[in-house]
Short mmCIF file of C-alpha atoms in Angstrom, two decimals:
data_model
loop_
_atom_site.label_atom_id
_atom_site.label_comp_id
_atom_site.label_asym_id
_atom_site.label_seq_id
_atom_site.Cartn_x
_atom_site.Cartn_y
_atom_site.Cartn_z
CA ASP A 14 0.10 0.14 -0.36
CA HIS A 15 2.53 2.13 -0.54
CA PRO A 16 3.53 4.88 -0.39
CA ARG A 17 3.51 4.24 3.11
CA ARG A 18 6.00 3.51 5.82
CA LEU A 19 6.68 0.41 7.51
CA ALA A 20 5.26 0.71 10.89
CA ASP A 21 8.05 0.08 13.98
CA HIS A 22 6.85 -2.64 15.04
CA ASN A 23 7.44 -5.48 12.30
CA THR A 24 9.93 -7.93 12.30
CA THR A 25 11.77 -8.05 9.03
CA LEU A 26 14.47 -10.77 7.93
CA ALA A 27 16.98 -8.08 7.47
CA GLU A 28 16.15 -7.47 12.17
CA LEU A 29 16.31 -11.58 12.13
CA PHE A 30 20.17 -11.76 10.90
CA GLU A 31 20.89 -9.42 13.24
CA GLN A 32 19.31 -10.55 16.96
CA SER A 33 21.46 -14.33 15.40
CA GLY A 34 24.64 -12.04 15.22
CA TYR A 35 24.76 -11.23 11.66
CA ALA A 36 26.75 -8.24 10.38
CA THR A 37 23.76 -6.50 8.45
CA GLY A 38 24.10 -4.19 5.03
CA GLY A 39 21.85 -3.14 2.58
CA PHE A 40 22.63 -1.42 -0.31
CA LEU A 41 20.33 0.30 -2.65
CA THR A 42 18.63 2.91 -5.33
CA HIS A 43 15.41 2.38 -4.93
CA ALA A 44 13.58 5.93 -4.33
CA TYR A 45 11.29 3.23 -1.82
CA LEU A 46 14.17 2.28 0.27
CA ARG A 47 15.41 5.19 1.87
CA PRO A 48 15.51 5.16 5.32
CA LYS A 49 12.11 7.65 6.00
CA TRP A 50 10.30 4.86 4.41
CA ASN A 51 12.07 2.03 7.74
CA TYR A 52 12.14 -0.81 5.49
CA LEU A 53 16.04 -1.30 7.26
CA GLN A 54 14.99 -2.25 10.17
CA GLY A 55 17.25 -4.46 11.33
CA LEU A 56 20.58 -2.87 9.25
CA GLU A 57 23.95 -1.92 10.78
CA VAL A 58 24.75 0.08 7.77
CA TYR A 59 22.71 1.75 5.00
CA ASN A 60 24.90 2.37 1.69
CA GLY A 61 28.14 2.00 3.36
CA PHE A 62 26.91 4.82 6.44
CA ASP A 63 26.97 3.34 10.58
CA ARG A 64 22.89 4.04 10.55
CA SER A 65 23.44 4.20 14.67
CA GLN A 66 26.00 7.13 13.94
CA LEU A 67 23.08 9.29 11.03
CA GLY A 68 19.51 10.12 11.80
CA VAL A 69 16.94 9.06 9.72
CA ARG A 70 16.94 12.73 7.48
CA ALA A 71 20.18 13.13 7.18
CA LEU A 72 20.40 9.55 5.86
CA THR A 73 17.67 10.47 3.44
CA ARG A 74 19.14 12.93 2.21
CA ARG A 75 22.30 11.14 1.02
CA PRO A 76 22.29 10.23 -3.02
CA ALA A 77 22.05 6.33 -2.95
CA GLY A 78 24.66 6.40 -6.01
CA SER A 79 24.57 3.74 -8.82
CA ALA A 80 24.51 0.07 -8.78
CA GLY A 81 27.57 0.40 -9.46
CA ALA A 82 28.86 2.08 -6.61
CA GLN A 83 26.74 -0.32 -4.17
CA VAL A 84 28.36 -3.52 -5.61
CA ALA A 85 31.13 -1.62 -4.76
CA ARG A 86 30.13 -0.22 -1.42
CA ALA A 87 28.93 -3.45 -0.46
CA LEU A 88 32.32 -5.12 -0.81
CA GLU A 89 34.30 -3.27 1.50
CA TRP A 90 32.00 -3.51 3.58
CA VAL A 91 31.79 -7.46 3.56
CA GLY A 92 36.00 -7.17 3.82
CA GLY A 93 35.11 -4.74 6.92
CA VAL A 94 32.86 -7.18 9.01
CA GLU A 95 36.16 -9.88 9.24
CA ASP A 96 34.66 -13.02 10.05
CA ARG A 97 31.00 -12.25 11.66
CA PRO A 98 28.78 -13.73 9.26
CA PHE A 99 26.98 -11.70 7.38
CA PHE A 100 23.39 -10.36 5.99
CA LEU A 101 23.82 -7.93 2.20
CA TRP A 102 21.14 -6.75 0.62
CA PHE A 103 21.94 -5.31 -2.39
CA GLN A 104 19.33 -4.19 -4.91
CA THR A 105 18.81 -2.29 -8.49
CA GLN A 106 16.35 -0.54 -10.51
CA LEU A 107 17.56 -0.78 -14.15
CA THR A 108 15.04 -2.29 -15.50
CA HIS A 109 12.03 -0.50 -13.48
CA TYR A 110 9.96 1.69 -16.24
CA PHE A 111 12.64 3.00 -18.69
CA PRO A 112 15.87 1.06 -17.75
CA ARG A 113 19.14 3.26 -16.91
CA ILE A 114 21.42 1.85 -19.62
CA LYS A 115 23.78 2.92 -22.13
CA PRO A 116 26.50 0.99 -24.01
CA PRO A 117 28.08 -1.26 -25.03
CA PHE A 118 24.61 -3.52 -22.97
CA VAL A 119 22.15 -1.86 -25.67
CA ALA A 120 23.42 0.31 -29.33
CA GLU A 121 23.27 3.48 -30.05
CA ASP A 122 20.13 3.30 -32.36
CA ASP A 123 18.14 1.38 -30.38
CA LEU A 124 18.99 3.43 -27.27
CA ARG A 125 18.50 6.26 -29.13
CA ALA A 126 15.12 4.90 -30.54
CA ALA A 127 14.31 3.90 -26.55
CA ARG A 128 15.27 7.97 -25.70
CA GLU A 129 12.92 9.04 -28.32
CA LEU A 130 9.59 6.78 -27.23
CA GLN A 131 10.56 8.31 -23.67
CA GLU A 132 10.46 11.91 -24.98
CA LEU A 133 7.16 10.80 -26.97
CA VAL A 134 4.96 9.99 -23.16
CA LYS A 135 6.89 11.81 -21.29
CA ASP A 136 3.69 14.33 -20.41
CA SER A 137 0.96 11.70 -20.91
CA SER A 138 -1.06 10.07 -18.17
CA ASN A 139 0.12 6.98 -16.83
CA ALA A 140 -3.24 5.72 -18.36
CA HIS A 141 -2.18 6.79 -21.42
CA ARG A 142 1.90 5.83 -20.95
CA MET A 143 0.79 2.41 -20.10
CA PHE A 144 -0.89 1.64 -23.57
CA ALA A 145 1.65 3.91 -25.88
CA PHE A 146 2.50 1.35 -27.97
CA ASP A 147 -0.97 1.75 -29.35
CA SER A 148 -2.45 4.92 -28.23
CA LEU A 149 0.53 7.32 -28.59
CA GLY A 150 1.84 5.78 -31.86
CA ALA A 151 4.93 5.00 -31.15
CA ASP A 152 6.01 2.67 -34.36
CA ALA A 153 8.53 -0.63 -34.75
CA GLU A 154 11.45 0.93 -34.62
CA LEU A 155 10.79 2.53 -31.21
CA VAL A 156 9.05 -0.34 -29.36
CA GLN A 157 11.97 -1.91 -30.66
CA GLY A 158 14.49 -0.69 -29.14
CA TYR A 159 12.53 -0.06 -25.54
CA LEU A 160 12.50 -3.62 -25.82
CA ALA A 161 16.60 -3.73 -26.40
CA ALA A 162 16.95 -1.28 -23.82
CA TYR A 163 15.24 -3.25 -21.46
CA ASP A 164 17.25 -6.55 -22.17
CA GLY A 165 19.99 -4.04 -22.43
CA ALA A 166 18.71 -2.96 -18.43
CA VAL A 167 18.82 -6.64 -17.63
CA SER A 168 22.28 -8.00 -18.77
CA ARG A 169 23.34 -5.57 -16.46
CA SER A 170 21.69 -6.19 -13.48
CA ASP A 171 23.30 -9.63 -14.44
CA HIS A 172 26.65 -8.49 -14.66
CA LEU A 173 26.07 -6.72 -11.09
CA LEU A 174 25.72 -9.13 -9.74
CA GLY A 175 28.69 -10.98 -11.45
CA ARG A 176 31.07 -8.55 -9.97
CA LEU A 177 29.43 -8.95 -6.62
CA LEU A 178 30.16 -12.49 -6.32
CA GLY A 179 32.68 -12.47 -7.54
CA GLY A 180 34.20 -9.75 -4.90
CA LEU A 181 32.73 -12.15 -2.46
CA GLU A 182 34.98 -15.26 -3.73
CA GLU A 183 38.37 -12.63 -3.78
CA LEU A 184 37.03 -12.44 0.04
CA GLY A 185 37.25 -15.77 0.63
CA ARG A 186 33.12 -15.44 1.66
CA LEU A 187 31.19 -16.87 -1.13
CA LYS A 188 31.82 -20.88 -0.33
CA ASN A 189 29.91 -21.04 2.42
CA THR A 190 27.09 -17.69 1.40
CA VAL A 191 23.79 -18.27 0.98
CA ILE A 192 22.31 -16.75 -2.32
CA VAL A 193 19.03 -15.26 -3.43
CA VAL A 194 18.35 -13.02 -6.70
CA THR A 195 14.70 -12.41 -7.23
CA ALA A 196 12.44 -9.34 -7.55
CA ASP A 197 8.90 -8.01 -6.69
CA HIS A 198 7.42 -8.05 -9.65
CA GLY A 199 8.34 -8.11 -13.48
CA GLU A 200 7.02 -5.92 -15.85
CA ALA A 201 4.17 -5.57 -19.19
CA LEU A 202 6.20 -5.24 -22.48
CA GLY A 203 3.35 -4.78 -24.59
CA GLU A 204 1.13 -7.81 -23.72
CA LYS A 205 -2.47 -6.62 -24.29
CA GLY A 206 -1.54 -3.75 -25.14
CA LEU A 207 0.15 -2.49 -21.75
CA PHE A 208 3.82 -1.10 -21.94
CA ALA A 209 6.10 -0.58 -18.88
CA THR A 210 3.54 -0.45 -16.64
CA HIS A 211 3.34 -3.52 -13.27
CA ASP A 212 0.92 -2.05 -11.15
CA SER A 213 -1.47 -1.85 -12.89
CA ASN A 214 -2.23 -5.51 -14.01
CA LEU A 215 -2.17 -9.28 -13.14
CA LEU A 216 -0.54 -9.87 -16.17
CA GLU A 217 2.02 -13.12 -15.68
CA PRO A 218 4.41 -11.00 -17.36
CA THR A 219 3.56 -8.88 -14.66
CA ILE A 220 3.59 -11.08 -11.68
CA ARG A 221 5.88 -13.69 -12.22
CA SER A 222 9.58 -13.06 -10.78
CA PRO A 223 12.81 -15.29 -11.09
CA PHE A 224 13.66 -17.32 -7.80
CA ILE A 225 16.86 -18.68 -7.61
CA LEU A 226 18.53 -19.42 -4.57
CA ARG A 227 21.91 -21.53 -4.19
CA LEU A 228 22.55 -23.28 -1.51
CA PRO A 229 26.29 -23.93 -0.72
CA GLY A 230 27.38 -27.29 -1.58
CA ALA A 231 24.28 -28.01 -3.63
CA GLN A 232 24.00 -29.48 -6.73
CA PRO A 233 22.08 -27.14 -9.74
CA GLY A 234 18.82 -27.81 -10.71
CA GLU A 235 15.44 -26.62 -11.60
CA ILE A 236 12.06 -27.24 -10.10
CA GLN A 237 8.23 -25.77 -11.30
CA ALA A 238 6.35 -24.87 -8.76
CA VAL A 239 4.27 -22.28 -7.48
CA THR A 240 5.55 -19.73 -4.93
CA ARG A 241 5.10 -16.68 -3.01
CA ASN A 242 7.48 -13.48 -2.66
CA ILE A 243 6.00 -13.93 1.46
CA ASP A 244 8.08 -17.26 1.20
CA LEU A 245 10.93 -15.96 0.78
CA LEU A 246 11.47 -15.72 4.45
CA PRO A 247 10.78 -18.54 6.01
CA THR A 248 12.68 -20.11 3.91
CA LEU A 249 16.17 -18.83 4.26
CA ALA A 250 15.32 -18.82 8.46
CA GLU A 251 15.40 -22.34 7.81
CA VAL A 252 18.50 -23.26 5.86
CA VAL A 253 19.66 -20.50 8.06
CA GLY A 254 18.55 -21.51 11.56
CA LEU A 255 16.92 -18.62 12.32
CA THR A 256 13.58 -18.64 15.01
CA LEU A 257 10.65 -17.38 12.76
CA PRO A 258 8.63 -14.45 14.70
CA ALA A 259 4.64 -16.46 14.77
CA GLU A 260 2.70 -14.26 12.33
CA VAL A 261 5.11 -14.80 9.33
CA GLN A 262 2.68 -16.03 6.26
CA GLY A 263 4.59 -17.72 3.56
CA GLN A 264 6.10 -21.32 4.13
CA SER A 265 9.68 -22.57 3.78
CA LEU A 266 10.27 -23.43 0.45
CA VAL A 267 12.94 -26.28 1.82
CA PRO A 268 10.44 -29.03 1.49
CA LEU A 269 10.66 -28.82 -2.62
CA LEU A 270 14.54 -28.98 -2.44
CA ARG A 271 14.21 -31.73 -0.68
CA GLY A 272 11.94 -33.27 -4.04
CA GLU A 273 8.74 -33.41 -1.66
CA PRO A 274 5.48 -31.70 -3.61
CA LEU A 275 4.66 -28.36 -2.11
CA GLU A 276 1.33 -26.57 -3.17
CA LEU A 277 0.95 -23.24 -2.79
CA PRO A 278 -2.07 -20.99 -3.62
CA ALA A 279 -0.30 -17.47 -4.54
CA PHE A 280 -2.29 -14.00 -4.13
CA THR A 281 -1.72 -11.01 -6.04
CA GLU A 282 -3.61 -7.22 -5.93
CA THR A 283 -2.53 -4.10 -7.53
CA ARG A 284 -2.49 -0.76 -5.34
CA PRO A 285 -6.16 0.53 -4.67
CA MET A 286 -5.46 3.50 -7.20
CA VAL A 287 -5.79 1.60 -10.04
CA ALA A 288 -9.11 1.27 -10.44
CA SER A 289 -9.94 5.59 -11.08
CA ARG A 290 -7.88 6.33 -14.10
CA GLY A 291 -9.39 4.79 -17.19
CA THR A 292 -10.90 1.57 -18.48
CA PHE A 293 -9.28 0.19 -22.00
CA GLU A 294 -10.76 -2.66 -24.09
CA ARG A 295 -7.66 -4.56 -24.70
CA TYR A 296 -6.99 -5.21 -21.09
CA ARG A 297 -9.47 -4.21 -18.08
CA VAL A 298 -7.01 -2.32 -16.19
CA ARG A 299 -9.39 0.39 -14.76
CA VAL A 300 -12.73 1.17 -14.02
CA PRO A 301 -13.44 5.14 -12.97
CA GLY A 302 -15.31 6.05 -11.03
CA VAL A 303 -14.61 2.22 -8.94
CA PRO A 304 -13.43 1.38 -5.79
CA GLY A 305 -11.47 -1.24 -5.02
CA LYS A 306 -7.79 -3.61 -6.65
CA LEU A 307 -7.78 -6.63 -9.26
CA ARG A 308 -6.68 -8.95 -7.13
CA SER A 309 -6.03 -12.65 -8.32
CA ILE A 310 -5.26 -16.54 -7.32
CA ARG A 311 -3.31 -19.25 -8.63
CA ARG A 312 -3.99 -22.59 -7.61
CA GLY A 313 -0.97 -25.22 -10.04
CA ASP A 314 -1.93 -24.30 -13.35
CA PHE A 315 -5.11 -21.86 -13.11
CA LYS A 316 -5.49 -18.38 -11.71
CA LEU A 317 -7.80 -16.95 -11.38
CA THR A 318 -8.44 -12.60 -11.69
CA LEU A 319 -10.86 -10.95 -10.04
CA PHE A 320 -12.26 -7.21 -11.79
CA PRO A 321 -14.51 -4.80 -10.43
CA THR A 322 -16.94 -3.06 -12.15
CA PRO A 323 -19.63 -0.56 -11.84
CA ASP A 324 -21.79 -3.64 -12.52
CA GLY A 325 -20.02 -5.41 -9.88
CA VAL A 326 -17.48 -8.01 -9.46
CA GLU A 327 -16.84 -10.18 -12.93
CA VAL A 328 -14.19 -12.84 -12.67
CA GLU A 329 -11.89 -14.21 -15.45
CA LEU A 330 -10.25 -18.30 -14.76
CA TYR A 331 -7.15 -19.13 -17.20
CA ASP A 332 -5.08 -21.85 -17.74
CA VAL A 333 -1.57 -20.39 -17.45
CA VAL A 334 0.26 -23.09 -18.14
CA ARG A 335 -1.00 -24.19 -21.65
CA ASP A 336 -2.29 -20.39 -22.35
CA PRO A 337 0.18 -17.79 -21.06
CA ASP A 338 -0.66 -15.40 -23.08
CA GLU A 339 -4.76 -15.04 -21.27
CA SER A 340 -6.15 -15.77 -23.91
CA ARG A 341 -9.50 -18.13 -23.05
CA ASP A 342 -11.30 -17.67 -20.42
CA LEU A 343 -12.65 -20.72 -18.98
CA LYS A 344 -14.72 -19.87 -16.31
CA ASN A 345 -18.16 -21.46 -18.15
CA GLU A 346 -16.42 -24.57 -18.90
CA MET A 347 -15.12 -24.74 -15.73
CA PRO A 348 -17.79 -23.44 -13.05
CA GLN A 349 -16.91 -25.70 -10.24
CA LEU A 350 -13.08 -24.89 -10.92
CA THR A 351 -13.91 -21.58 -10.74
CA ARG A 352 -16.47 -21.04 -7.68
CA GLU A 353 -13.75 -22.99 -5.54
CA MET A 354 -11.18 -20.41 -6.34
CA TYR A 355 -13.26 -17.47 -6.40
CA ARG A 356 -14.01 -18.88 -2.66
CA GLU A 357 -10.71 -19.17 -1.62
CA LEU A 358 -9.71 -15.62 -3.02
CA ALA A 359 -12.44 -14.27 -0.81
CA GLU A 360 -11.29 -16.05 2.70
CA TRP A 361 -7.75 -14.75 1.94
CA PHE A 362 -8.66 -11.08 0.97
CA ALA A 363 -11.25 -11.04 4.48
CA ALA A 364 -8.15 -11.47 6.48
CA TYR A 365 -7.12 -8.11 6.52
CA ASP A 366 -8.03 -5.10 6.63
CA VAL A 367 -5.77 -2.63 5.37
CA ALA A 368 -1.14 -2.81 4.75
CA ASP A 369 0.03 -2.12 7.81
CA THR A 370 1.86 1.09 7.69
CA ALA A 371 1.78 4.44 9.22
CA PRO A 372 0.93 7.38 7.03
CA LEU A 373 3.41 9.49 5.30
CA ASP A 374 3.75 12.72 4.35
CA LEU A 375 5.35 13.60 1.02
CA GLU A 376 7.25 16.19 -0.01
CA ASP A 377 8.32 17.65 -2.92
CA GLU A 378 11.51 15.03 -3.09
CA ASP A 379 8.65 11.91 -2.41
CA LEU A 380 7.03 13.52 -4.72
CA GLU A 381 9.66 13.59 -8.12
CA SER A 382 10.46 10.42 -7.28
CA LEU A 383 7.60 8.60 -7.68
CA ARG A 384 6.79 11.02 -10.88
CA ALA A 385 10.47 9.44 -12.28
CA LEU A 386 8.93 5.91 -10.75
CA GLY A 387 6.34 6.42 -13.10
CA TYR A 388 4.03 5.85 -9.85
CA ILE A 389 1.74 9.49 -10.25
CA ASP A 390 1.51 11.87 -13.07
#
């Protein structure tokens, strides 16, 4: 429920590690991860600064710097914690909204086209910007340039991760370290006409994200299963032996690593303001004047999505394994499954009211950051 401040009484993953004697450091670039938003609970070091020596306001006003600079700071910090076990949170947003990339990770011609597309949409509303491929007259060259820039941003992110892991190996700290690579969301890159957006829809490219887990001594492999972001904390807790707080909702994925079956329902939702910006023929992203969120449940191969409309709630059911483009609605062919999944979705979201967060006044700097990220007009 952003932009909101995380309440103090919440227990973060970093706090669990800190309580177990780990050195904890965060090396972050996203505007929402500045200290004022309070997601840094449990971190001893933020972007190279000792959090005990500087106040929240002073830390928040210090520029984050580039993701490359954060890799260097992270390695310098690990080198200074000596033989303590460590928890390191490294985050980059190179692929977020308009990719932050330049040669050699993208060709000059593609970069020029991507920037032309960015210029084309800069004065558009959020609603029109999401459909820029169609509604704003972006031709094939501009689209190709944007997609190439996005791919380049993925490549640079991978490159930075390689630098981080290589640096840990040089420090002698990689061999016994658990590595997790994941993300908070994906991105729509033309599906159903949607462009460079993630908070407006629950399409598969948006709600599927990487979950790569490297355990010391384990053999590489791939597991096909539905997992959730909320499973990250209990999984790491079991792997390294942390004590979990009682209120954790997720479930450890360690049984999957042992080859045991684990079928989990995955719930997703958009943010509340989604319903107020407009409606479009190709995807019911927004319904004018109707409060509420788009919500979905994934169970096995099937996903049910709930859409608020002026006439009440509507649902769509897809087999996203055989139909990842969500082109064939199965709700009339499978009414019993539709009812069962709808009931489970309703029970899940009836269990809570709003996110457990605290209001935070937005300053001009915050508003500018949100505009740059594409969250507000």
